[in-house]
XYZ file of C-alpha atoms in Angstrom:
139
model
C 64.943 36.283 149.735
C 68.858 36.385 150.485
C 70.605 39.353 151.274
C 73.094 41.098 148.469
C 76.509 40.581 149.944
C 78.375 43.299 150.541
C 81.434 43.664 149.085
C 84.573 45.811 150.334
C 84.029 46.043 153.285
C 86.949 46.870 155.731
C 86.339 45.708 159.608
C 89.531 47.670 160.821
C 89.204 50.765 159.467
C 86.730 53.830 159.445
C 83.256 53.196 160.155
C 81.455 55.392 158.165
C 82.252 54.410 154.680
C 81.520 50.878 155.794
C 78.240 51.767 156.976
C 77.457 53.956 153.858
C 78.063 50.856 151.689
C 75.974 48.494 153.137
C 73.345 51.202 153.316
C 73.599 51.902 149.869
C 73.668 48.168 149.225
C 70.149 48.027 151.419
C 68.730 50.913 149.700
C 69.287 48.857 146.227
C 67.666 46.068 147.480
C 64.567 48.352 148.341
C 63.951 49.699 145.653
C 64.573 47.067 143.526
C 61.265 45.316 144.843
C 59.298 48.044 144.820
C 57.832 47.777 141.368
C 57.163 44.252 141.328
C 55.459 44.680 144.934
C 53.364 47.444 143.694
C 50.895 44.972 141.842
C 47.980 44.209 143.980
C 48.553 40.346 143.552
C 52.086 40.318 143.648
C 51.910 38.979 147.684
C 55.402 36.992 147.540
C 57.830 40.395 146.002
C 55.269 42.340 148.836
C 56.779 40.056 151.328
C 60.001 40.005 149.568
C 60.231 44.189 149.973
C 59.157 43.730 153.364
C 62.520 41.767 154.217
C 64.711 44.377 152.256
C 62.790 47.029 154.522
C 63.354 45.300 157.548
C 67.251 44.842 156.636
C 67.634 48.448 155.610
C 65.347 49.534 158.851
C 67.750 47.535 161.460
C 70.960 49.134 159.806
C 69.741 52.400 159.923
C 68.654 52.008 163.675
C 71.882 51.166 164.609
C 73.657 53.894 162.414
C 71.496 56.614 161.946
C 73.001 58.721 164.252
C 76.271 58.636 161.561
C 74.576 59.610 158.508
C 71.859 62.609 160.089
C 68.198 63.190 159.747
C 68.188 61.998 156.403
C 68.816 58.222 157.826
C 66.339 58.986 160.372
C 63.400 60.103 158.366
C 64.718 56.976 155.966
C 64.661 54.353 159.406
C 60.814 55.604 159.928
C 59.578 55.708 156.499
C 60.656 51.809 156.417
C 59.438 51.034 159.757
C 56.291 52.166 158.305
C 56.969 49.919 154.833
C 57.723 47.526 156.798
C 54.783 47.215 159.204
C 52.058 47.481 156.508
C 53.873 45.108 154.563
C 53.770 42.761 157.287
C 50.164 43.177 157.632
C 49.674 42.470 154.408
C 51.510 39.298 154.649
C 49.504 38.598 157.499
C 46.310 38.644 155.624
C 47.960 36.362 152.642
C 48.792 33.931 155.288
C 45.289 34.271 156.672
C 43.766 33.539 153.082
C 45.309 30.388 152.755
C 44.191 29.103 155.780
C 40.330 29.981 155.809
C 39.841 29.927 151.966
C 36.511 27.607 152.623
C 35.415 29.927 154.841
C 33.362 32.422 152.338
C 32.746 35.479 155.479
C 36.016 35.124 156.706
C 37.740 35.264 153.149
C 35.268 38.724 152.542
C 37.238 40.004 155.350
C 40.128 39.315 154.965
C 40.139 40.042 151.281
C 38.822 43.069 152.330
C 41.758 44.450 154.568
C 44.007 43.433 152.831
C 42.788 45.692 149.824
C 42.605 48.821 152.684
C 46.643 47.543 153.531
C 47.473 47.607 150.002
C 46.199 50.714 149.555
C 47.957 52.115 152.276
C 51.096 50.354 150.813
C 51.170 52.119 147.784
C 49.792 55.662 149.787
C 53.245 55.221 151.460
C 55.442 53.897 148.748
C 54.381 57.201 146.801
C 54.701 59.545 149.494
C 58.043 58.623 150.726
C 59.394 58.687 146.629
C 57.872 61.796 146.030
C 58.894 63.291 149.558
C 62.182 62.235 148.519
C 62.960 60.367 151.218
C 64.801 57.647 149.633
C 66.863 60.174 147.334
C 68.013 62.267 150.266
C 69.426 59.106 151.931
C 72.065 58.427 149.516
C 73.532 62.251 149.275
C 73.959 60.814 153.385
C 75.933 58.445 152.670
């Protein structure tokens, strides 16, 4: 998945609005996944809204402290996306690789239903907390 460029952007002058565009430009990317990711057997746009987490996560790490509490509850909520997402990439990866392996598969298959689960769990949460919304009045 390649990043959205960011356009606008001004390296000599205020930092904030810089950093509140590519924010905003992360945020997009994020959510623009998120349906497609929210199908249980949709394991490429789940690893696809994993990236767009991560990207989003590192900018707000750096920047957070700019944009409030808002950012910060953001930067956790997608550390969170991010590391379920991951172990449910993990378990795709795993799949391919033991598929004649009829126990292991059962396992596997297994957790990753519990990590999808808990993917969606937290997608919901954090939408209906609002955590997503609050970010952009941040910004």
């Amino acid at each position: 998945m390649k990043a959205r460029a960011i356009e606008g952007l001004d390296p000599g002058g205020p930092l904030v609005p810089d950093v509140a565009r590519i924010v905003s430009v992360r945020l997009e990317e994020l959510r623009d996944r998120a349906d497609a990711a929210l199908s249980a057997d949709a394991s490429e746009a789940q690893h696809d809204l994993r990236i767009a987490a991560k990207r989003l996560r590192y900018v707000l790490e750096i920047f957070s402290p700019c944009l409030g509490e808002e950012a910060e509850a953001a930067r956790s909520a997608t550390k969170r996306l991010q590391s379920v997402l991951g172990d449910l990439h993990d378990c795709d990866l795993m799949l391919t690789k033991v598929k004649h392996i009829g126990s292991v598969v059962a396992v596997l298959s297994k957790r990753r239903e519990r990590l999808f689960h808990d993917f969606v769990e937290l997608w919901q949460s954090e939408t209906s907390k609002g955590t997503w919304a609050a970010l952009e009045p941040s910004l």
